[in-house]
Tab-separated table of C-alpha atoms in Angstrom:
chain	number	residue	atom	x	y	z
A	208	UNK	CA	-13.480	217.986	-90.773
A	209	UNK	CA	-12.007	218.410	-94.258
A	210	UNK	CA	-14.389	219.642	-96.950
A	211	UNK	CA	-15.208	217.256	-99.781
A	212	UNK	CA	-12.931	217.910	-102.748
A	213	UNK	CA	-14.644	219.173	-105.905
A	214	UNK	CA	-13.416	217.683	-109.195
A	215	UNK	CA	-14.806	218.837	-112.552
A	216	UNK	CA	-14.558	216.076	-115.135
A	217	UNK	CA	-14.648	216.690	-118.896
A	218	UNK	CA	-17.244	214.376	-120.451
A	219	UNK	CA	-17.222	213.671	-124.188
A	220	UNK	CA	-20.070	211.170	-124.352
A	221	UNK	CA	-17.646	208.234	-124.619
A	222	UNK	CA	-16.709	205.369	-122.356
A	223	UNK	CA	-13.321	206.671	-121.149
A	224	UNK	CA	-14.513	209.964	-119.676
A	225	UNK	CA	-17.633	208.276	-118.263
A	226	UNK	CA	-15.553	205.742	-116.323
A	227	UNK	CA	-13.190	208.530	-115.228
A	228	UNK	CA	-16.143	210.352	-113.636
A	229	UNK	CA	-17.354	207.109	-112.043
A	230	UNK	CA	-13.949	206.426	-110.474
A	231	UNK	CA	-13.791	209.961	-109.088
A	232	UNK	CA	-17.157	209.432	-107.399
A	233	UNK	CA	-15.896	206.181	-105.909
A	234	UNK	CA	-13.010	208.092	-104.355
A	235	UNK	CA	-15.542	210.198	-102.492
A	236	UNK	CA	-15.131	213.440	-104.416
A	237	UNK	CA	-17.871	215.880	-105.366
A	238	UNK	CA	-17.926	215.438	-109.148
A	239	UNK	CA	-19.358	217.719	-111.825
A	240	UNK	CA	-19.539	216.685	-115.482
A	241	UNK	CA	-18.930	219.194	-118.280
A	242	UNK	CA	-19.504	218.645	-121.989
A	243	UNK	CA	-17.666	220.912	-124.430
A	244	UNK	CA	-19.119	221.784	-127.820
A	245	UNK	CA	-16.359	223.079	-130.051
A	246	UNK	CA	-17.488	222.428	-133.610
A	247	UNK	CA	-20.733	223.706	-135.115
A	248	UNK	CA	-21.642	221.726	-138.216
A	249	UNK	CA	-23.151	218.501	-139.521
A	250	UNK	CA	-21.085	215.524	-140.527
A	251	UNK	CA	-20.988	214.306	-144.122
A	252	UNK	CA	-24.247	212.391	-143.599
A	253	UNK	CA	-26.130	215.450	-142.322
A	254	UNK	CA	-25.974	214.370	-138.675
A	255	UNK	CA	-24.822	216.639	-135.853
A	256	UNK	CA	-22.782	214.153	-133.835
A	257	UNK	CA	-22.091	216.704	-131.083
A	258	UNK	CA	-25.774	216.685	-130.079
A	259	UNK	CA	-25.747	212.894	-129.703
A	260	UNK	CA	-22.505	213.031	-127.726
A	261	UNK	CA	-23.999	215.710	-125.463
A	262	UNK	CA	-27.055	213.540	-124.808
A	263	UNK	CA	-24.812	210.597	-123.937
A	264	UNK	CA	-22.736	212.746	-121.567
A	265	UNK	CA	-25.915	214.021	-119.878
A	266	UNK	CA	-27.132	210.455	-119.446
A	267	UNK	CA	-23.817	209.526	-117.806
A	268	UNK	CA	-24.375	212.310	-115.277
A	269	UNK	CA	-27.890	211.048	-114.594
A	270	UNK	CA	-26.636	207.510	-113.981
A	271	UNK	CA	-23.852	208.744	-111.688
A	272	UNK	CA	-26.150	211.321	-110.042
A	273	UNK	CA	-23.791	214.252	-110.614
A	274	UNK	CA	-24.425	217.791	-111.938
A	275	UNK	CA	-24.127	218.374	-115.696
A	276	UNK	CA	-22.952	221.500	-117.490
A	277	UNK	CA	-22.484	222.295	-121.171
A	278	UNK	CA	-20.102	224.940	-122.473
A	279	UNK	CA	-19.369	226.167	-125.984
A	280	UNK	CA	-15.883	226.986	-127.216
A	281	UNK	CA	-16.738	227.109	-130.917
A	282	UNK	CA	-15.167	230.552	-131.364
A	283	UNK	CA	-12.053	229.656	-129.383
A	284	UNK	CA	-11.636	226.386	-131.254
A	285	UNK	CA	-11.874	228.150	-134.606
A	286	UNK	CA	-9.404	230.896	-133.642
A	287	UNK	CA	-6.841	228.871	-131.690
A	288	UNK	CA	-7.028	225.396	-133.229
A	289	UNK	CA	-8.690	225.220	-136.620
A	290	UNK	CA	-7.210	228.419	-138.093
A	291	UNK	CA	-3.761	227.202	-137.078
A	292	UNK	CA	-4.575	223.833	-138.634
A	293	UNK	CA	-5.426	225.458	-141.991
A	294	UNK	CA	-2.440	227.814	-141.893
A	295	UNK	CA	-0.044	224.933	-141.301
A	296	UNK	CA	-1.461	222.946	-144.211
A	297	UNK	CA	-1.191	225.971	-146.505
A	298	UNK	CA	2.507	226.129	-145.610
A	299	UNK	CA	2.933	222.481	-146.556
A	300	UNK	CA	3.231	221.136	-143.024
A	301	UNK	CA	1.082	218.512	-141.290
A	302	UNK	CA	-0.159	219.767	-137.902
A	303	UNK	CA	-1.646	217.669	-135.130
A	304	UNK	CA	-4.855	219.484	-134.114
A	305	UNK	CA	-5.451	217.242	-131.093
A	306	UNK	CA	-2.243	218.451	-129.445
A	307	UNK	CA	-3.208	222.076	-130.107
A	308	UNK	CA	-6.786	221.450	-128.940
A	309	UNK	CA	-5.609	220.032	-125.620
A	310	UNK	CA	-3.288	222.996	-125.136
A	311	UNK	CA	-5.807	225.755	-125.892
A	312	UNK	CA	-9.261	224.259	-125.252
A	313	UNK	CA	-9.310	221.372	-122.762
A	314	UNK	CA	-6.411	222.496	-120.607
A	315	UNK	CA	-6.914	226.240	-120.905
A	316	UNK	CA	-10.527	227.266	-121.635
A	317	UNK	CA	-12.082	224.298	-119.833
A	318	UNK	CA	-9.498	224.387	-117.046
A	319	UNK	CA	-10.163	228.058	-116.251
A	320	UNK	CA	-13.934	227.566	-116.514
A	321	UNK	CA	-13.801	224.693	-114.026
A	322	UNK	CA	-11.612	226.556	-111.543
A	323	UNK	CA	-12.983	230.095	-111.882
A	324	UNK	CA	-16.678	229.439	-112.597
A	325	UNK	CA	-17.368	226.113	-110.916
A	326	UNK	CA	-14.914	226.375	-108.048
A	327	UNK	CA	-13.063	223.164	-108.858
A	328	UNK	CA	-10.220	221.953	-106.672
A	329	UNK	CA	-9.001	219.949	-109.673
A	330	UNK	CA	-10.055	218.912	-113.156
A	331	UNK	CA	-10.068	215.419	-114.677
A	332	UNK	CA	-10.223	213.908	-118.155
A	333	UNK	CA	-10.450	210.451	-119.675
A	334	UNK	CA	-6.928	210.498	-121.070
A	335	UNK	CA	-4.708	207.478	-120.548
A	336	UNK	CA	-1.843	209.282	-118.819
A	337	UNK	CA	-0.400	209.904	-115.373
A	338	UNK	CA	1.430	212.681	-113.529
A	339	UNK	CA	3.977	212.600	-110.730
A	340	UNK	CA	1.364	213.804	-108.199
A	341	UNK	CA	-1.064	211.797	-106.068
A	342	UNK	CA	-4.617	213.135	-105.791
A	343	UNK	CA	-4.052	214.847	-102.439
A	344	UNK	CA	-0.952	216.570	-103.789
A	345	UNK	CA	-3.034	217.855	-106.720
A	346	UNK	CA	-5.540	219.399	-104.304
A	347	UNK	CA	-2.735	221.215	-102.487
A	348	UNK	CA	-1.581	222.998	-105.655
A	349	UNK	CA	-2.271	226.707	-105.888
A	350	UNK	CA	-2.187	229.022	-108.864
A	351	UNK	CA	1.268	230.604	-109.133
A	352	UNK	CA	1.258	234.184	-110.389
A	353	UNK	CA	3.976	234.568	-113.007
A	354	UNK	CA	6.168	237.678	-113.236
A	355	UNK	CA	5.318	239.999	-116.101
A	356	UNK	CA	7.795	241.417	-118.565
A	357	UNK	CA	11.247	240.442	-119.712
A	358	UNK	CA	11.885	237.519	-117.362
A	359	UNK	CA	8.464	235.903	-117.594
A	360	UNK	CA	9.711	232.955	-119.682
A	361	UNK	CA	12.581	232.404	-117.252
A	362	UNK	CA	10.267	232.026	-114.253
A	363	UNK	CA	11.305	228.923	-112.314
A	364	UNK	CA	8.683	226.382	-111.284
A	365	UNK	CA	9.855	224.600	-108.156
A	366	UNK	CA	9.003	220.892	-107.906
A	367	UNK	CA	7.597	220.848	-111.424
A	368	UNK	CA	4.985	218.198	-112.130
A	369	UNK	CA	6.016	215.499	-114.583
A	370	UNK	CA	3.818	213.979	-117.277
A	371	UNK	CA	4.151	210.178	-117.136
A	372	UNK	CA	3.142	207.430	-119.518
A	373	UNK	CA	0.016	205.391	-118.801
A	374	UNK	CA	0.121	201.797	-117.562
A	375	UNK	CA	-1.520	200.712	-120.830
A	376	UNK	CA	1.320	201.380	-123.279
A	377	UNK	CA	-0.931	200.829	-126.311
A	378	UNK	CA	-3.521	203.395	-125.153
A	379	UNK	CA	-0.994	205.861	-123.703
A	380	UNK	CA	-1.997	209.395	-124.797
A	381	UNK	CA	0.835	211.503	-123.427
A	382	UNK	CA	1.734	212.347	-127.031
A	383	UNK	CA	-1.479	214.389	-127.243
A	384	UNK	CA	-0.711	216.104	-123.919
A	385	UNK	CA	2.808	217.146	-124.854
A	386	UNK	CA	2.042	220.903	-124.879
A	387	UNK	CA	-0.186	221.156	-121.811
A	388	UNK	CA	0.884	223.945	-119.450
A	389	UNK	CA	2.460	223.279	-116.081
A	390	UNK	CA	-0.334	225.261	-114.371
A	391	UNK	CA	-3.043	222.984	-115.763
A	392	UNK	CA	-1.070	219.762	-115.383
A	393	UNK	CA	-0.417	220.289	-111.688
A	394	UNK	CA	-4.171	220.524	-111.040
A	395	UNK	CA	-5.284	217.632	-113.229
A	396	UNK	CA	-6.214	214.062	-112.267
A	397	UNK	CA	-6.111	211.234	-114.812
A	398	UNK	CA	-8.231	208.439	-113.234
A	399	UNK	CA	-7.515	206.001	-116.095
A	400	UNK	CA	-3.724	206.334	-115.960
A	401	UNK	CA	-3.206	203.037	-114.186
A	402	UNK	CA	-5.835	201.024	-116.068
A	403	UNK	CA	-6.081	199.135	-119.344
A	404	UNK	CA	-8.777	199.852	-121.910
A	405	UNK	CA	-10.166	196.351	-121.432
A	406	UNK	CA	-10.595	196.924	-117.691
A	407	UNK	CA	-12.219	200.317	-118.310
A	408	UNK	CA	-14.810	198.617	-120.532
A	409	UNK	CA	-15.409	196.021	-117.804
A	410	UNK	CA	-16.074	198.777	-115.260
A	411	UNK	CA	-18.512	200.456	-117.659
A	412	UNK	CA	-20.387	197.181	-118.252
A	413	UNK	CA	-20.743	196.587	-114.510
A	414	UNK	CA	-22.074	200.079	-113.802
A	415	UNK	CA	-24.966	200.576	-116.242
A	416	UNK	CA	-22.916	202.578	-118.743
A	417	UNK	CA	-23.866	200.384	-121.699
A	418	UNK	CA	-24.925	203.316	-123.893
A	419	UNK	CA	-21.320	204.631	-124.047
A	420	UNK	CA	-19.742	201.186	-124.028
A	421	UNK	CA	-21.434	200.335	-127.331
A	422	UNK	CA	-20.115	203.426	-129.135
A	423	UNK	CA	-17.286	203.085	-131.638
A	424	UNK	CA	-13.815	204.288	-130.688
A	425	UNK	CA	-13.497	207.985	-131.464
A	426	UNK	CA	-11.261	208.603	-134.483
A	427	UNK	CA	-10.163	211.527	-136.598
A	428	UNK	CA	-9.744	215.179	-135.747
A	429	UNK	CA	-10.454	216.422	-132.243
A	430	UNK	CA	-14.129	217.503	-131.932
A	431	UNK	CA	-14.614	217.413	-135.712
A	432	UNK	CA	-14.619	213.634	-136.083
A	433	UNK	CA	-13.666	211.270	-138.849
A	434	UNK	CA	-14.095	212.826	-142.309
A	435	UNK	CA	-13.138	212.349	-145.914
A	436	UNK	CA	-9.931	214.280	-145.382
A	437	UNK	CA	-9.371	215.648	-148.888
A	438	UNK	CA	-13.005	216.715	-149.333
A	439	UNK	CA	-13.071	218.310	-145.889
A	440	UNK	CA	-9.873	220.301	-146.321
A	441	UNK	CA	-10.852	221.539	-149.801
A	442	UNK	CA	-13.943	223.110	-148.268
A	443	UNK	CA	-11.607	225.651	-146.649
A	444	UNK	CA	-8.528	225.803	-148.927
A	445	UNK	CA	-8.405	226.534	-152.640
A	446	UNK	CA	-7.449	223.531	-154.848
A	447	UNK	CA	-4.004	223.820	-156.411
A	448	UNK	CA	-3.760	221.037	-159.016
A	449	UNK	CA	-0.363	219.547	-159.768
A	450	UNK	CA	1.454	216.366	-160.741
A	451	UNK	CA	2.785	213.287	-158.989
A	452	UNK	CA	6.376	212.879	-160.199
A	453	UNK	CA	8.638	209.879	-159.736
A	454	UNK	CA	11.723	210.699	-157.682
A	455	UNK	CA	13.676	208.129	-159.716
A	456	UNK	CA	13.192	209.320	-163.297
A	457	UNK	CA	11.054	212.510	-163.088
A	458	UNK	CA	8.235	210.757	-164.925
A	459	UNK	CA	4.736	212.199	-164.415
A	460	UNK	CA	2.600	209.467	-162.833
A	461	UNK	CA	-0.683	211.275	-162.249
A	462	UNK	CA	-2.394	214.417	-160.970
A	463	UNK	CA	-3.660	215.694	-157.614
A	464	UNK	CA	-5.834	218.562	-156.330
A	465	UNK	CA	-3.265	220.187	-154.065
A	466	UNK	CA	0.298	219.534	-152.893
A	467	UNK	CA	-0.654	220.646	-149.379
A	468	UNK	CA	-3.006	217.650	-149.073
A	469	UNK	CA	-0.068	215.278	-148.693
A	470	UNK	CA	2.273	214.435	-145.843
A	471	UNK	CA	5.878	213.338	-146.278
A	472	UNK	CA	5.971	209.549	-146.013
A	473	UNK	CA	2.252	209.159	-146.732
A	474	UNK	CA	1.020	206.689	-149.324
A	475	UNK	CA	-0.133	208.552	-152.430
A	476	UNK	CA	-3.217	207.124	-154.085
A	477	UNK	CA	-2.360	207.572	-157.758
A	478	UNK	CA	-5.067	206.535	-160.182
A	479	UNK	CA	-4.187	203.696	-162.524
A	480	UNK	CA	-1.220	202.437	-160.497
A	481	UNK	CA	-1.499	199.206	-158.556
A	482	UNK	CA	1.781	199.337	-156.662
A	483	UNK	CA	2.026	201.761	-153.714
A	484	UNK	CA	3.965	205.007	-154.030
A	485	UNK	CA	4.970	207.238	-151.100
A	486	UNK	CA	5.452	211.002	-150.786
A	487	UNK	CA	9.125	212.021	-150.627
A	488	UNK	CA	9.073	215.762	-151.279
A	489	UNK	CA	6.689	218.607	-152.164
A	490	UNK	CA	7.272	221.604	-154.418
A	491	UNK	CA	5.004	224.385	-153.180
A	492	UNK	CA	5.976	226.722	-156.041
A	493	UNK	CA	5.172	224.410	-158.952
A	494	UNK	CA	2.647	222.352	-156.999
A	495	UNK	CA	4.281	218.996	-157.694
A	496	UNK	CA	4.474	216.041	-155.301
A	497	UNK	CA	7.498	213.753	-155.668
A	498	UNK	CA	6.916	210.107	-154.882
A	499	UNK	CA	8.957	206.922	-154.525
A	500	UNK	CA	8.017	203.264	-154.951
A	501	UNK	CA	8.144	200.908	-151.973
A	502	UNK	CA	7.862	201.711	-148.295
A	503	UNK	CA	11.569	201.021	-147.779
A	504	UNK	CA	12.850	203.383	-150.474
A	505	UNK	CA	15.986	205.239	-149.224
A	506	UNK	CA	14.509	208.635	-150.176
A	507	UNK	CA	11.825	208.207	-147.488
A	508	UNK	CA	14.265	208.098	-144.584
A	509	UNK	CA	16.043	210.819	-142.605
A	510	UNK	CA	18.344	210.795	-139.621
A	511	UNK	CA	18.201	214.537	-138.913
A	512	UNK	CA	15.349	216.991	-138.392
A	513	UNK	CA	15.071	220.506	-137.027
A	514	UNK	CA	12.471	221.682	-134.546
A	515	UNK	CA	10.989	225.109	-133.965
A	516	UNK	CA	10.356	226.638	-130.534
A	517	UNK	CA	10.401	223.951	-127.861
A	518	UNK	CA	7.694	223.462	-125.231
A	519	UNK	CA	9.163	222.118	-121.997
A	520	UNK	CA	6.536	220.556	-119.734
A	521	UNK	CA	8.593	221.548	-116.701
A	522	UNK	CA	8.993	225.033	-118.281
A	523	UNK	CA	12.805	224.839	-118.187
A	524	UNK	CA	15.139	222.782	-120.416
A	525	UNK	CA	16.861	219.803	-118.747
A	526	UNK	CA	20.098	220.643	-116.945
A	527	UNK	CA	22.094	218.237	-119.135
A	528	UNK	CA	20.956	220.056	-122.283
A	529	UNK	CA	21.832	223.452	-120.824
A	530	UNK	CA	25.239	222.218	-119.717
A	531	UNK	CA	26.283	220.133	-122.726
A	532	UNK	CA	24.167	221.736	-125.477
A	533	UNK	CA	22.988	218.237	-126.355
A	534	UNK	CA	21.418	215.213	-124.672
A	535	UNK	CA	20.238	211.715	-125.441
A	536	UNK	CA	16.487	211.119	-125.274
A	537	UNK	CA	13.642	209.354	-127.072
A	538	UNK	CA	11.520	210.670	-129.909
A	539	UNK	CA	8.215	210.055	-131.680
A	540	UNK	CA	6.224	212.163	-134.131
A	541	UNK	CA	3.086	210.025	-134.162
A	542	UNK	CA	0.785	208.493	-131.560
A	543	UNK	CA	1.617	204.811	-130.939
A	544	UNK	CA	4.825	205.061	-132.922
A	545	UNK	CA	7.647	203.143	-131.212
A	546	UNK	CA	10.026	205.458	-129.367
A	547	UNK	CA	13.320	206.008	-131.199
A	548	UNK	CA	16.630	206.840	-129.515
A	549	UNK	CA	17.995	210.207	-130.611
A	550	UNK	CA	20.313	213.051	-129.697
A	551	UNK	CA	18.802	216.514	-129.176
A	552	UNK	CA	21.184	219.356	-129.950
A	553	UNK	CA	20.412	222.953	-129.080
A	554	UNK	CA	20.490	225.668	-131.680
A	555	UNK	CA	19.159	229.176	-131.930
A	556	UNK	CA	17.544	231.275	-134.598
A	557	UNK	CA	18.797	234.904	-134.530
A	558	UNK	CA	16.666	236.947	-132.140
A	559	UNK	CA	15.277	233.888	-130.332
A	560	UNK	CA	15.527	233.553	-126.548
A	561	UNK	CA	18.113	231.057	-125.317
A	562	UNK	CA	15.671	229.087	-123.122
A	563	UNK	CA	13.182	228.586	-125.956
A	564	UNK	CA	15.742	227.803	-128.631
A	565	UNK	CA	15.052	225.536	-131.542
A	566	UNK	CA	16.919	222.280	-131.798
A	567	UNK	CA	18.168	219.588	-134.121
A	568	UNK	CA	17.167	215.974	-133.517
A	569	UNK	CA	19.518	213.309	-134.848
A	570	UNK	CA	18.018	209.848	-134.845
A	571	UNK	CA	20.052	206.781	-134.016
A	572	UNK	CA	17.893	204.707	-136.358
A	573	UNK	CA	15.872	205.723	-139.454
A	574	UNK	CA	12.393	207.008	-138.708
A	575	UNK	CA	9.235	205.383	-139.991
A	576	UNK	CA	7.537	206.980	-143.004
A	577	UNK	CA	5.025	209.517	-141.697
A	578	UNK	CA	1.255	209.173	-141.734
A	579	UNK	CA	-1.427	211.838	-141.601
A	580	UNK	CA	-3.288	212.691	-138.405
A	581	UNK	CA	-6.545	210.884	-139.352
A	582	UNK	CA	-6.198	207.590	-137.519
A	583	UNK	CA	-4.933	208.462	-134.072
A	584	UNK	CA	-7.155	208.005	-131.053
A	585	UNK	CA	-8.147	210.650	-128.566
A	586	UNK	CA	-10.202	209.755	-125.464
A	587	UNK	CA	-13.873	209.086	-125.894
């Protein structure tokens, strides 16, 4: 007789992960719930939301009659996610901390804890996503020891697992999973991948999970929550006052507290001006932010961008790209942004390995003006 499969499910205290755990139980698996605490501070109203979320996750485990564990990755989150977040902003770029958090915390720290400490056959989360494996295929996956040394990055993964979009195209969260490792992906189950958010709420209502069903949709930065962005960032970075300057006539329109606070394409809130202005360019030396009127201003649009080191989910670049040095694909830089047709062309920075080369993305149609990270949705 086959032993009951053990699945460790990440619980956040929200409805999505709660229903994910419920569905795993219905499939007959031995399920363990784990809550991760990764941020150690109060919100702007003096409330520690992590404690409330932990209580809600524990209550889910009581209702489902499954074991509950709590782990802390505060140090790891600070070193691997938040420090990177601050460094990127200081350089004038806009990072997506949820992508980095999934890569380093949920699908690395939590993954190894579940497998090595709790003896999990697989892990699960409440993300709206799918993979190319059925549950039983996930359970058959074994850890593959990678060669050390020079050829480590060239190690071939046979029958690589694919990351697939969720059935609910509006809730699809594969964007946030775009840098998850092949090792973790091949041992992960996404119980909500074939469901809509509305149906997930219906399941929660029918199974005594009202306390998570009534919670607001989680917004803002992964594990930190929704904040006053400018105030929050200036707690960690020194203000660098400068001017808003019109891209059309170089007229000074107002002042700001730091050029790094703004994202290209973002609406700039300039005091005293009724009409909207949008960020076109930033001068990190002088501290000025150049803006343009109207959302459709030509200065806001680009048809070419360059990428840094590429993360391939299958760990190897597609054969067509290797053969032709370019390939047609689809592109998005923001969650829920419509996919745009583009051509990816391989390039290489001197000293960079061929298989991890940077690339140039040429869009077939103009991209949308960018928006900051505060406003995307990660699973509850």
